[in-house]
Structure formats: structure tokens, C-alpha cells
Amino acid sequence: MEHAEVDEVCLEQTQKYCVERPIYNQEILERQLHKRERTPQTLRQKIAHSCRCSSKKAKSHLYSFLPILKWLPHYRVREYLLGDIISGISTGVMQLPQGLAYAMLAAVPPVFGLYSSFYPVFLYTIFGTSKHISIGTFAVISMMVGGVAVREVPDEVISIGYNSTNVTHTPEYYNDRDAKRVQVAVTLALLTGIIQLCLGLLRFGFVAIYLTEPLVRGFTTAAAVHVFTSQLKYLLGIKTNRYSGFLSVVYSIAAVLSNITTTNIAALVIGLTCIVLLFIGKEINLRFKKQLPIPIPMEIIVVIIGTGVSAGMNLNESYKVDVVGNIPQGLRPPAVPEIQLIPAIFVDAIAIAIVGFSMAVSMAKIFALKHGYTINGNQELIALGICNSVGSFFQSFSVTCSMSRSLVQESTGGKTQIAGTLSSIMVLLVIVAVGYLFEPLPQTVLAAIVMVNLKGMFKQFGDVAHFWRTSKIELAIWVVAFLASLFLGLDYGLLTAVAFAMVTIIYRTQSPQYRILGQIPDTDIYCNVEEYEEVKEYPGIKIFQANASLYFANSESYTSALKKKTGVDPCAILAARKKARKRHAREIKAANKLKKQAVLKLVNSSTNDVEANVKHEIANDELPVNGKFASADASVQDTSPDEHEHFVEPKANIHSLILDFTPVNFVDSVGAKTLKSIIKEYREVGVCVCIASCSGPVMNELTRLDFFDNTVTREVLFHSIHDAVLACQVKDRSASQAD
């Protein structure tokens, strides 16, 4: 008991440290320290080193490119297999209905959604590094693909050549339109995959960092609105054209409302029933997650029930309910996409490639952090690139990670990529064996599945309140991403959002926070004087800090804030000095003139031959003499020459200025010139400028920019603020003693 009390007392006591050392500036440090000698490599040596191959290096590259070779030989069958089987089956029963549903979003026949749920998933098992994400169709990417397909192959173009006024109900029309849109979708997948593959090989995995969380969430929320509006016509059983590009959401809603009187009641009832069942199933899975061994697969249950009801009641013929239609059995032979479409869809492919990678790598990082393993962002790009580019030859459209399926795959016990392989095998069985059974499936059921899966994205509207409380700039990014993607289309909306996010970065660095620091008594810790009452400033010393780098965009505001915060404007002081000198010179000149006039009067008054005239003048000007001239003489007599020679010039109220460079990451040429100008200007008014806590890279940049010379040496650089403060105090005491 006593030991516990002693330990508690010891913990309550504040730990202290005491270090006694000289005051260091950069020049003293460099004299005492010895730099390591590094021989810089030439370009030829670097190329030779990178091309040099050894067995160890070759093995490392092989394992990096084919991660399956690394984890598959160490697969623990007894520990992992059961969880992977359960997870694979659970994910597979979700993959099937989502593949059919998201194909509608991509504006291609449902069977192509099954192809996209098989080939890429199998390929990711070989090349992917994440153990838990589920690759395949995803609502946002499918919507972007569908927008491009509809833009390139609109209904109006296909209608040309058909003489019948009811062309939209002919099988030839549908077959021709769908075949062209499939070609656009698979060519887009090929180009998307090539872009991702090139970015991965060039180690450009960092591009995802430009898609910040507020941007992605605002973008996906807008995509959810696009998806929801596109599915309204299937839910209501209405025949309308599909729109893409600018104001497509407005046009889609207007088209649905203008045809609302043609709503198919049977399709609406079936769709609403499926929505209710899906919501009930998801709520049960959420509330009883710990009690249920696996989530209830409500999506596949709804698909089976909907297919059975449609086939039993012949809904297509009896109630004109649109159904999935023909699902050909077996796999299609590989075919080369239409390369001539690439120029028209290149920009869209870039947007899809970046969004797809961003979705996949963000989910992969979440699971990797949770389960204690690492992923390779560049390899993820390569894996997605191979999935999309190779899959395009087998008629699959662009894919990425699905958030809902990934959560199911992880929560049901999935341990490795084997779970994804098993889910793709389930889809393969449907394609080659039982796909035809889903031909009577009503399209309104697939629309219901899509709409219910948007629930998580619609919850992101709550981000507005969250970002309002935490960060107005991030709120602005979210709002711009949402509105731009909603009204400009997902492709141009994404580009607009990225551009705006970059502008906010410039704004933040261009308008940083400036503060004056003071010392916490009896410590070497310096904090904002406006924030803490205990923090005190040293007399005659100002410590200035800006929480941004110094470069061309903020150099002017840095100088202005420095003058405002310190209360010392060298230009104003120099101007005041110049004005004071001129005024002093005028006063001396006026005094000399008055003195000269007085001497002349005295000389004139002592002359005997003009005595009468002088008396007459004095008699007439008696008051001016007694008032003006006498006072002028008195002022001249009272003013000593020393008072005019020694006048007090305007001075700064500080003797030292310390610039804290702790937050500074880089300095460009404009920033270096600004810094040099600050040192020169303040030196002219008797203020010594020091730079504290300058990092090595920043110091190297200043050296490259020829910042140091005879006027500005490394003596102005100090390792810490406290070193600079002590040096300024010593210098001030020495100057006072010298005076």
C-alpha cells in the first residue's frame, strides 16, 4: 500500500530536465560539427544502379508484382479456409444482384454486370494487396460509365434510320443501341485500366491524396443523387430517355414528372415492396449483427422472390412490367475494344481511373489498419489497371471496390483474397449454368436494390453540419464538389472540385495565421501571447511566427503582417526620420535668418548719420519692435546651437526581431528576397533580425538561392527560439555598455 502511494506521488510530480550549453547559432554549429561526406551519383550511375539485377532484387520485384506468390504459400488452411468460404458465399450472393443492377446504371445489358463481377475479381486475387476489399461493380463508377455511354450513343442517334414512330419498342433498336453502348463501356474500361497501370508503374499512387475526404464525400453524395434519379423510371415503369452531362439530373426529373401519368402500378408496387423488404433486412442485420453468424442476404432473396413472382404471374405480358430479358449462357470469347473511340472518352477515363483508385485504396487502408498489415498503393493501381484493361477484352466495364460488399466480406470472417475468388466463382456458376433463370426478373427489383444501397451515401448529407462546426474550408470543398458534380456531371464536376480544392490550399498558404510569441516563465517554451495569460514578452524583443511557408503567394502578406504585429514599420520610421531632418534643417535655417536680421538691425541702429531716421522708424513701429522683433531676438537668444544640432530622431521601440521558422517547409526565390529585404530594412532602423528553428532543407534552399553573403551571414540563424532570445539579450547588453 505504501509503495503504491509513493508511486502515485512520484507520478504527480512534474518531471524536469536541466541542460547547460553555449548559445548556438548556425555558424558556430557548423564549425563544431563535421558533415558526413557524400559522393553524389551521376545520372549514369543512377541508371546503372536501377538497372542492376540480382536474384534478391528480382525476387523482390516479382513478389511485389505478384503478391499471391507471397501470401498463398503461407496460407493457413485450418485457420483461414472456413472464414474465407463463408465470406466468399456471403459476398457472392451480394455480387450477383448488384452486378445485374449496376449494369443498368452503366447503360449496358445486365449480363455485362455479371462479366464485370467475375473477371476483375479473379484478377485482383492475383495482383491485389488488400485481403478484404471486394472488387467489382460499384454504383458511382457504373454511373460515370453510363453517363459516357449515353453521351456517345444517345437515343436520338440510334433512332435515325428507323422509319417507325415507335422505334423505342422494337428489338432491333434495343440490340443496336446496347451493342454500341457496350463498345463504349468496354473501350472506356480498357483506357481506364491503361491509365491506372501507367500511373502504378510510374509510382504515381500519391495522386489519390488530391481527392480529400470532403471532396470524395461531396462527390459521392452527388453521384448518389444521379443514381437515384436515374432509377426512378425503372421503379415507376416509365419510358424516358436517359440524360448525361450538364443538368442531367434536372432533365431526368423533368422527364419523369412529365410522364408520371404513365406510371406502371404493378412495377411501382413490386419496387416499393422490395424496398421495404430490403430496409427491414438491413435493419435486422445491423441490430443483430453479433447474434447472426452471417448477414441475411436480403438482396438475393428479393431477386429470387421477384423472379419467381414475375415468372409465375407472367408480369411482362400481363402487366407490361419490364424485365431483365435475355441472359446468354456461357462466357463470351475475347474481343478487342474499338480503339477509335479513345479520343472522345480520354478525359472521362482519367476521372474514372482516379476515382476508382481513390475508392479502392481508401477502403484498403481502413482494413489494413484494422487488421495490422500493409498495402502498396502503387501495386493497387497496377492491380486495378490489370483488372480493368484485361477485363475489357472479355466485355466487362470499369470496376473498383464496393464499400457495402467489402464490409460484408470483412465482417463475415474473410481472411485473404480467397474469399473474393470464391465470390467470383459463384458469379461464374450463374453465368454458365443458371443465368437464364433470372431472365423474368423485373427491372424495378434491381432499381429497388440500387436505391436501398444508396442509403449510406445519402447519410453523407450530415457532413454539412459536421464540417460547419469543424472547418468552413472543408465545408466549402464538400459543397462545391456536390453542386458541381450534381449540375455539371460527374466528370466535369470532379475536375471542378479538384481545382477548387487546390485553390483552397493556395488560399490557406496565402493567408496563414500570424502571431507574436512570448516565453512561459522559467522555461524555453514559447507560445502565443494572445492565448495565454502567463506568457510574457521580453522587453525590446519581438518573436514573430507564421504557420506557413514563405513563397511568392504570401511574401507580401508576410511582410505586412510582420509590421502590423510587431508595431514597427521600418519604412514609416525612415520616412519620419527624413521628415524630422528636413524640419530640423528648416528650423536651423529660420533661426540663422532671424539672427542675421537681428545683427543687421543692431549694426544699423548704431550708425550716427541715420540716427534721426532710425528714431522716426522706432517711433512709428514701436509695437512691432516690442512684440515681434523682441520675441524673435529672445527666441534666438534662448535657443542654443546644441539644441539644433542634437535632436531626437524617431526610433523603433524594439532592438531585436526573431522570425520563428518552425512551420516553414520551403522558401522560393521571392521568399528569400523578401526575407533579405526584411533584414536590411530593420537593420537600417537599428533592429537586429534573427531566424530561429530553420530546418535543414529550408537552409539548403536559402544557400542555393544565394541568400547568404557579406551582409547576411549564417550568424542570423539559430537552432531554437531560446538561443536567439539569449543571443539578442547578450548583444543588447553589450551595446548598452558600449554606449
PDB file of C-alpha atoms in Angstrom, residues 118-275:
ATOM      1  CA  PHE A 118     -16.179 -12.262 -62.465  1.00  0.00           C
ATOM      2  CA  TYR A 119     -13.058 -11.403 -64.476  1.00  0.00           C
ATOM      3  CA  PRO A 120     -11.791  -8.397 -62.462  1.00  0.00           C
ATOM      4  CA  VAL A 121     -12.466 -10.113 -59.124  1.00  0.00           C
ATOM      5  CA  PHE A 122     -10.440 -13.158 -60.145  1.00  0.00           C
ATOM      6  CA  LEU A 123      -7.580 -10.998 -61.452  1.00  0.00           C
ATOM      7  CA  TYR A 124      -7.446  -8.947 -58.261  1.00  0.00           C
ATOM      8  CA  THR A 125      -6.813 -12.118 -56.271  1.00  0.00           C
ATOM      9  CA  ILE A 126      -3.521 -12.477 -58.156  1.00  0.00           C
ATOM     10  CA  PHE A 127      -2.342  -8.857 -58.270  1.00  0.00           C
ATOM     11  CA  GLY A 128      -4.047  -7.112 -55.323  1.00  0.00           C
ATOM     12  CA  THR A 129      -2.504  -6.472 -51.906  1.00  0.00           C
ATOM     13  CA  SER A 130      -5.652  -5.963 -49.804  1.00  0.00           C
ATOM     14  CA  LYS A 131      -7.106  -9.037 -48.116  1.00  0.00           C
ATOM     15  CA  HIS A 132     -10.579  -7.693 -47.504  1.00  0.00           C
ATOM     16  CA  ILE A 133     -11.881  -5.373 -50.234  1.00  0.00           C
ATOM     17  CA  SER A 134     -14.382  -6.687 -52.773  1.00  0.00           C
ATOM     18  CA  ILE A 135     -13.603  -5.639 -56.334  1.00  0.00           C
ATOM     19  CA  GLY A 136     -16.430  -5.440 -58.847  1.00  0.00           C
ATOM     20  CA  THR A 137     -19.268  -3.182 -59.909  1.00  0.00           C
ATOM     21  CA  PHE A 138     -19.843  -0.016 -57.890  1.00  0.00           C
ATOM     22  CA  ALA A 139     -22.686   2.498 -58.173  1.00  0.00           C
ATOM     23  CA  VAL A 140     -20.591   5.655 -58.652  1.00  0.00           C
ATOM     24  CA  ILE A 141     -18.260   4.184 -61.284  1.00  0.00           C
ATOM     25  CA  SER A 142     -21.162   2.489 -63.065  1.00  0.00           C
ATOM     26  CA  MET A 143     -22.999   5.808 -63.159  1.00  0.00           C
ATOM     27  CA  MET A 144     -19.953   7.541 -64.639  1.00  0.00           C
ATOM     28  CA  VAL A 145     -19.617   4.798 -67.265  1.00  0.00           C
ATOM     29  CA  GLY A 146     -23.312   5.051 -68.084  1.00  0.00           C
ATOM     30  CA  GLY A 147     -23.056   8.813 -68.497  1.00  0.00           C
ATOM     31  CA  VAL A 148     -20.276   8.412 -71.063  1.00  0.00           C
ATOM     32  CA  ALA A 149     -22.106   5.618 -72.891  1.00  0.00           C
ATOM     33  CA  VAL A 150     -25.336   7.652 -73.143  1.00  0.00           C
ATOM     34  CA  ARG A 151     -23.424  10.757 -74.242  1.00  0.00           C
ATOM     35  CA  GLU A 152     -21.617   8.900 -77.015  1.00  0.00           C
ATOM     36  CA  VAL A 153     -24.633   6.803 -78.051  1.00  0.00           C
ATOM     37  CA  PRO A 154     -27.770   8.840 -77.267  1.00  0.00           C
ATOM     38  CA  ASP A 155     -31.229   7.521 -78.065  1.00  0.00           C
ATOM     39  CA  GLU A 156     -31.757  10.168 -80.753  1.00  0.00           C
ATOM     40  CA  VAL A 157     -28.806   8.931 -82.827  1.00  0.00           C
ATOM     41  CA  ILE A 158     -29.985   5.350 -82.736  1.00  0.00           C
ATOM     42  CA  SER A 159     -33.496   6.418 -83.700  1.00  0.00           C
ATOM     43  CA  ILE A 160     -32.197   7.699 -87.026  1.00  0.00           C
ATOM     44  CA  GLY A 161     -32.693   5.052 -89.683  1.00  0.00           C
ATOM     45  CA  TYR A 162     -35.869   3.617 -88.144  1.00  0.00           C
ATOM     46  CA  ASN A 163     -38.957   4.803 -90.024  1.00  0.00           C
ATOM     47  CA  SER A 164     -41.399   3.645 -87.386  1.00  0.00           C
ATOM     48  CA  THR A 165     -42.532   6.284 -84.921  1.00  0.00           C
ATOM     49  CA  ASN A 166     -42.437   3.660 -82.172  1.00  0.00           C
ATOM     50  CA  VAL A 167     -38.779   2.733 -82.619  1.00  0.00           C
ATOM     51  CA  THR A 168     -38.076   2.549 -78.898  1.00  0.00           C
ATOM     52  CA  HIS A 169     -40.183  -0.615 -78.647  1.00  0.00           C
ATOM     53  CA  THR A 170     -38.505  -2.606 -81.448  1.00  0.00           C
ATOM     54  CA  PRO A 171     -35.977  -5.348 -80.598  1.00  0.00           C
ATOM     55  CA  GLU A 172     -33.676  -4.124 -83.374  1.00  0.00           C
ATOM     56  CA  TYR A 173     -33.495  -0.701 -81.766  1.00  0.00           C
ATOM     57  CA  TYR A 174     -32.537  -2.103 -78.361  1.00  0.00           C
ATOM     58  CA  ASN A 175     -29.965  -4.503 -79.797  1.00  0.00           C
ATOM     59  CA  ASP A 176     -28.284  -1.842 -81.912  1.00  0.00           C
ATOM     60  CA  ARG A 177     -28.256   0.743 -79.112  1.00  0.00           C
ATOM     61  CA  ASP A 178     -26.995  -1.684 -76.462  1.00  0.00           C
ATOM     62  CA  ALA A 179     -24.263  -3.087 -78.714  1.00  0.00           C
ATOM     63  CA  LYS A 180     -22.872   0.391 -79.353  1.00  0.00           C
ATOM     64  CA  ARG A 181     -23.041   1.343 -75.679  1.00  0.00           C
ATOM     65  CA  VAL A 182     -21.272  -1.874 -74.714  1.00  0.00           C
ATOM     66  CA  GLN A 183     -18.441  -0.973 -77.073  1.00  0.00           C
ATOM     67  CA  VAL A 184     -18.148   2.468 -75.465  1.00  0.00           C
ATOM     68  CA  ALA A 185     -18.168   0.922 -71.970  1.00  0.00           C
ATOM     69  CA  VAL A 186     -15.519  -1.718 -72.682  1.00  0.00           C
ATOM     70  CA  THR A 187     -13.280   0.751 -74.535  1.00  0.00           C
ATOM     71  CA  LEU A 188     -13.602   3.079 -71.570  1.00  0.00           C
ATOM     72  CA  ALA A 189     -12.598   0.187 -69.270  1.00  0.00           C
ATOM     73  CA  LEU A 190      -9.541  -0.512 -71.441  1.00  0.00           C
ATOM     74  CA  LEU A 191      -8.417   3.121 -71.395  1.00  0.00           C
ATOM     75  CA  THR A 192      -9.123   3.439 -67.649  1.00  0.00           C
ATOM     76  CA  GLY A 193      -7.053   0.331 -66.989  1.00  0.00           C
ATOM     77  CA  ILE A 194      -4.148   1.556 -69.129  1.00  0.00           C
ATOM     78  CA  ILE A 195      -4.112   4.898 -67.276  1.00  0.00           C
ATOM     79  CA  GLN A 196      -4.144   3.154 -63.882  1.00  0.00           C
ATOM     80  CA  LEU A 197      -1.454   0.726 -64.993  1.00  0.00           C
ATOM     81  CA  CYS A 198       0.804   3.536 -66.229  1.00  0.00           C
ATOM     82  CA  LEU A 199       0.302   5.542 -63.036  1.00  0.00           C
ATOM     83  CA  GLY A 200       1.163   2.484 -60.969  1.00  0.00           C
ATOM     84  CA  LEU A 201       4.299   1.636 -62.934  1.00  0.00           C
ATOM     85  CA  LEU A 202       5.437   5.265 -62.710  1.00  0.00           C
ATOM     86  CA  ARG A 203       4.815   5.206 -58.933  1.00  0.00           C
ATOM     87  CA  PHE A 204       2.094   7.843 -59.119  1.00  0.00           C
ATOM     88  CA  GLY A 205      -0.007   6.318 -56.356  1.00  0.00           C
ATOM     89  CA  PHE A 206       0.143   9.625 -54.495  1.00  0.00           C
ATOM     90  CA  VAL A 207      -2.408  11.194 -56.890  1.00  0.00           C
ATOM     91  CA  ALA A 208      -5.175   9.935 -54.621  1.00  0.00           C
ATOM     92  CA  ILE A 209      -4.166  12.438 -51.927  1.00  0.00           C
ATOM     93  CA  TYR A 210      -5.632  15.242 -54.037  1.00  0.00           C
ATOM     94  CA  LEU A 211      -9.052  13.662 -53.565  1.00  0.00           C
ATOM     95  CA  THR A 212      -9.566  14.778 -49.993  1.00  0.00           C
ATOM     96  CA  GLU A 213     -12.248  13.208 -47.808  1.00  0.00           C
ATOM     97  CA  PRO A 214     -14.665  16.184 -48.051  1.00  0.00           C
ATOM     98  CA  LEU A 215     -14.243  16.179 -51.831  1.00  0.00           C
ATOM     99  CA  VAL A 216     -14.863  12.438 -52.160  1.00  0.00           C
ATOM    100  CA  ARG A 217     -17.856  12.530 -49.833  1.00  0.00           C
ATOM    101  CA  GLY A 218     -19.420  15.506 -51.613  1.00  0.00           C
ATOM    102  CA  PHE A 219     -18.754  13.872 -54.975  1.00  0.00           C
ATOM    103  CA  THR A 220     -20.233  10.500 -53.969  1.00  0.00           C
ATOM    104  CA  THR A 221     -23.283  12.206 -52.449  1.00  0.00           C
ATOM    105  CA  ALA A 222     -23.933  13.940 -55.757  1.00  0.00           C
ATOM    106  CA  ALA A 223     -23.367  10.635 -57.530  1.00  0.00           C
ATOM    107  CA  ALA A 224     -25.981   9.071 -55.238  1.00  0.00           C
ATOM    108  CA  VAL A 225     -28.486  11.721 -56.355  1.00  0.00           C
ATOM    109  CA  HIS A 226     -27.615  10.959 -60.004  1.00  0.00           C
ATOM    110  CA  VAL A 227     -28.075   7.233 -59.408  1.00  0.00           C
ATOM    111  CA  PHE A 228     -31.359   7.712 -57.556  1.00  0.00           C
ATOM    112  CA  THR A 229     -32.891   9.903 -60.269  1.00  0.00           C
ATOM    113  CA  SER A 230     -31.745   7.505 -62.992  1.00  0.00           C
ATOM    114  CA  GLN A 231     -33.577   4.631 -61.266  1.00  0.00           C
ATOM    115  CA  LEU A 232     -36.894   6.452 -60.834  1.00  0.00           C
ATOM    116  CA  LYS A 233     -38.075   5.493 -64.320  1.00  0.00           C
ATOM    117  CA  TYR A 234     -37.395   1.801 -63.631  1.00  0.00           C
ATOM    118  CA  LEU A 235     -39.158   1.989 -60.262  1.00  0.00           C
ATOM    119  CA  LEU A 236     -42.207   3.665 -61.822  1.00  0.00           C
ATOM    120  CA  GLY A 237     -42.114   1.679 -65.054  1.00  0.00           C
ATOM    121  CA  ILE A 238     -41.885   4.865 -67.159  1.00  0.00           C
ATOM    122  CA  LYS A 239     -40.345   5.075 -70.624  1.00  0.00           C
ATOM    123  CA  THR A 240     -37.980   8.065 -70.817  1.00  0.00           C
ATOM    124  CA  ASN A 241     -34.653   8.833 -72.399  1.00  0.00           C
ATOM    125  CA  ARG A 242     -31.525   8.781 -70.266  1.00  0.00           C
ATOM    126  CA  TYR A 243     -29.575  12.020 -69.944  1.00  0.00           C
ATOM    127  CA  SER A 244     -25.923  12.774 -69.217  1.00  0.00           C
ATOM    128  CA  GLY A 245     -23.731  15.820 -68.868  1.00  0.00           C
ATOM    129  CA  PHE A 246     -24.843  19.297 -67.799  1.00  0.00           C
ATOM    130  CA  LEU A 247     -28.092  19.448 -65.799  1.00  0.00           C
ATOM    131  CA  SER A 248     -28.771  15.768 -66.460  1.00  0.00           C
ATOM    132  CA  VAL A 249     -30.407  15.434 -63.034  1.00  0.00           C
ATOM    133  CA  VAL A 250     -32.825  18.264 -63.822  1.00  0.00           C
ATOM    134  CA  TYR A 251     -33.676  16.803 -67.218  1.00  0.00           C
ATOM    135  CA  SER A 252     -34.171  13.320 -65.744  1.00  0.00           C
ATOM    136  CA  ILE A 253     -36.532  14.568 -63.035  1.00  0.00           C
ATOM    137  CA  ALA A 254     -38.419  16.700 -65.558  1.00  0.00           C
ATOM    138  CA  ALA A 255     -38.806  13.708 -67.892  1.00  0.00           C
ATOM    139  CA  VAL A 256     -40.137  11.511 -65.072  1.00  0.00           C
ATOM    140  CA  LEU A 257     -42.603  14.171 -63.896  1.00  0.00           C
ATOM    141  CA  SER A 258     -43.841  14.838 -67.428  1.00  0.00           C
ATOM    142  CA  ASN A 259     -44.594  11.106 -67.865  1.00  0.00           C
ATOM    143  CA  ILE A 260     -45.790  10.436 -64.334  1.00  0.00           C
ATOM    144  CA  THR A 261     -49.299   9.689 -65.602  1.00  0.00           C
ATOM    145  CA  THR A 262     -47.977   6.628 -67.459  1.00  0.00           C
ATOM    146  CA  THR A 263     -46.708   5.002 -64.255  1.00  0.00           C
ATOM    147  CA  ASN A 264     -46.976   1.205 -64.264  1.00  0.00           C
ATOM    148  CA  ILE A 265     -48.766   0.481 -60.979  1.00  0.00           C
ATOM    149  CA  ALA A 266     -47.632  -3.156 -60.915  1.00  0.00           C
ATOM    150  CA  ALA A 267     -43.962  -2.160 -61.290  1.00  0.00           C
ATOM    151  CA  LEU A 268     -44.329   0.516 -58.613  1.00  0.00           C
ATOM    152  CA  VAL A 269     -45.940  -1.900 -56.133  1.00  0.00           C
ATOM    153  CA  ILE A 270     -43.258  -4.533 -56.714  1.00  0.00           C
ATOM    154  CA  GLY A 271     -40.483  -1.975 -56.385  1.00  0.00           C
ATOM    155  CA  LEU A 272     -41.829  -0.422 -53.168  1.00  0.00           C
ATOM    156  CA  THR A 273     -42.370  -3.894 -51.679  1.00  0.00           C
ATOM    157  CA  CYS A 274     -38.765  -4.808 -52.429  1.00  0.00           C
ATOM    158  CA  ILE A 275     -37.531  -1.518 -50.906  1.00  0.00           C
TER     159      ILE A 275
END
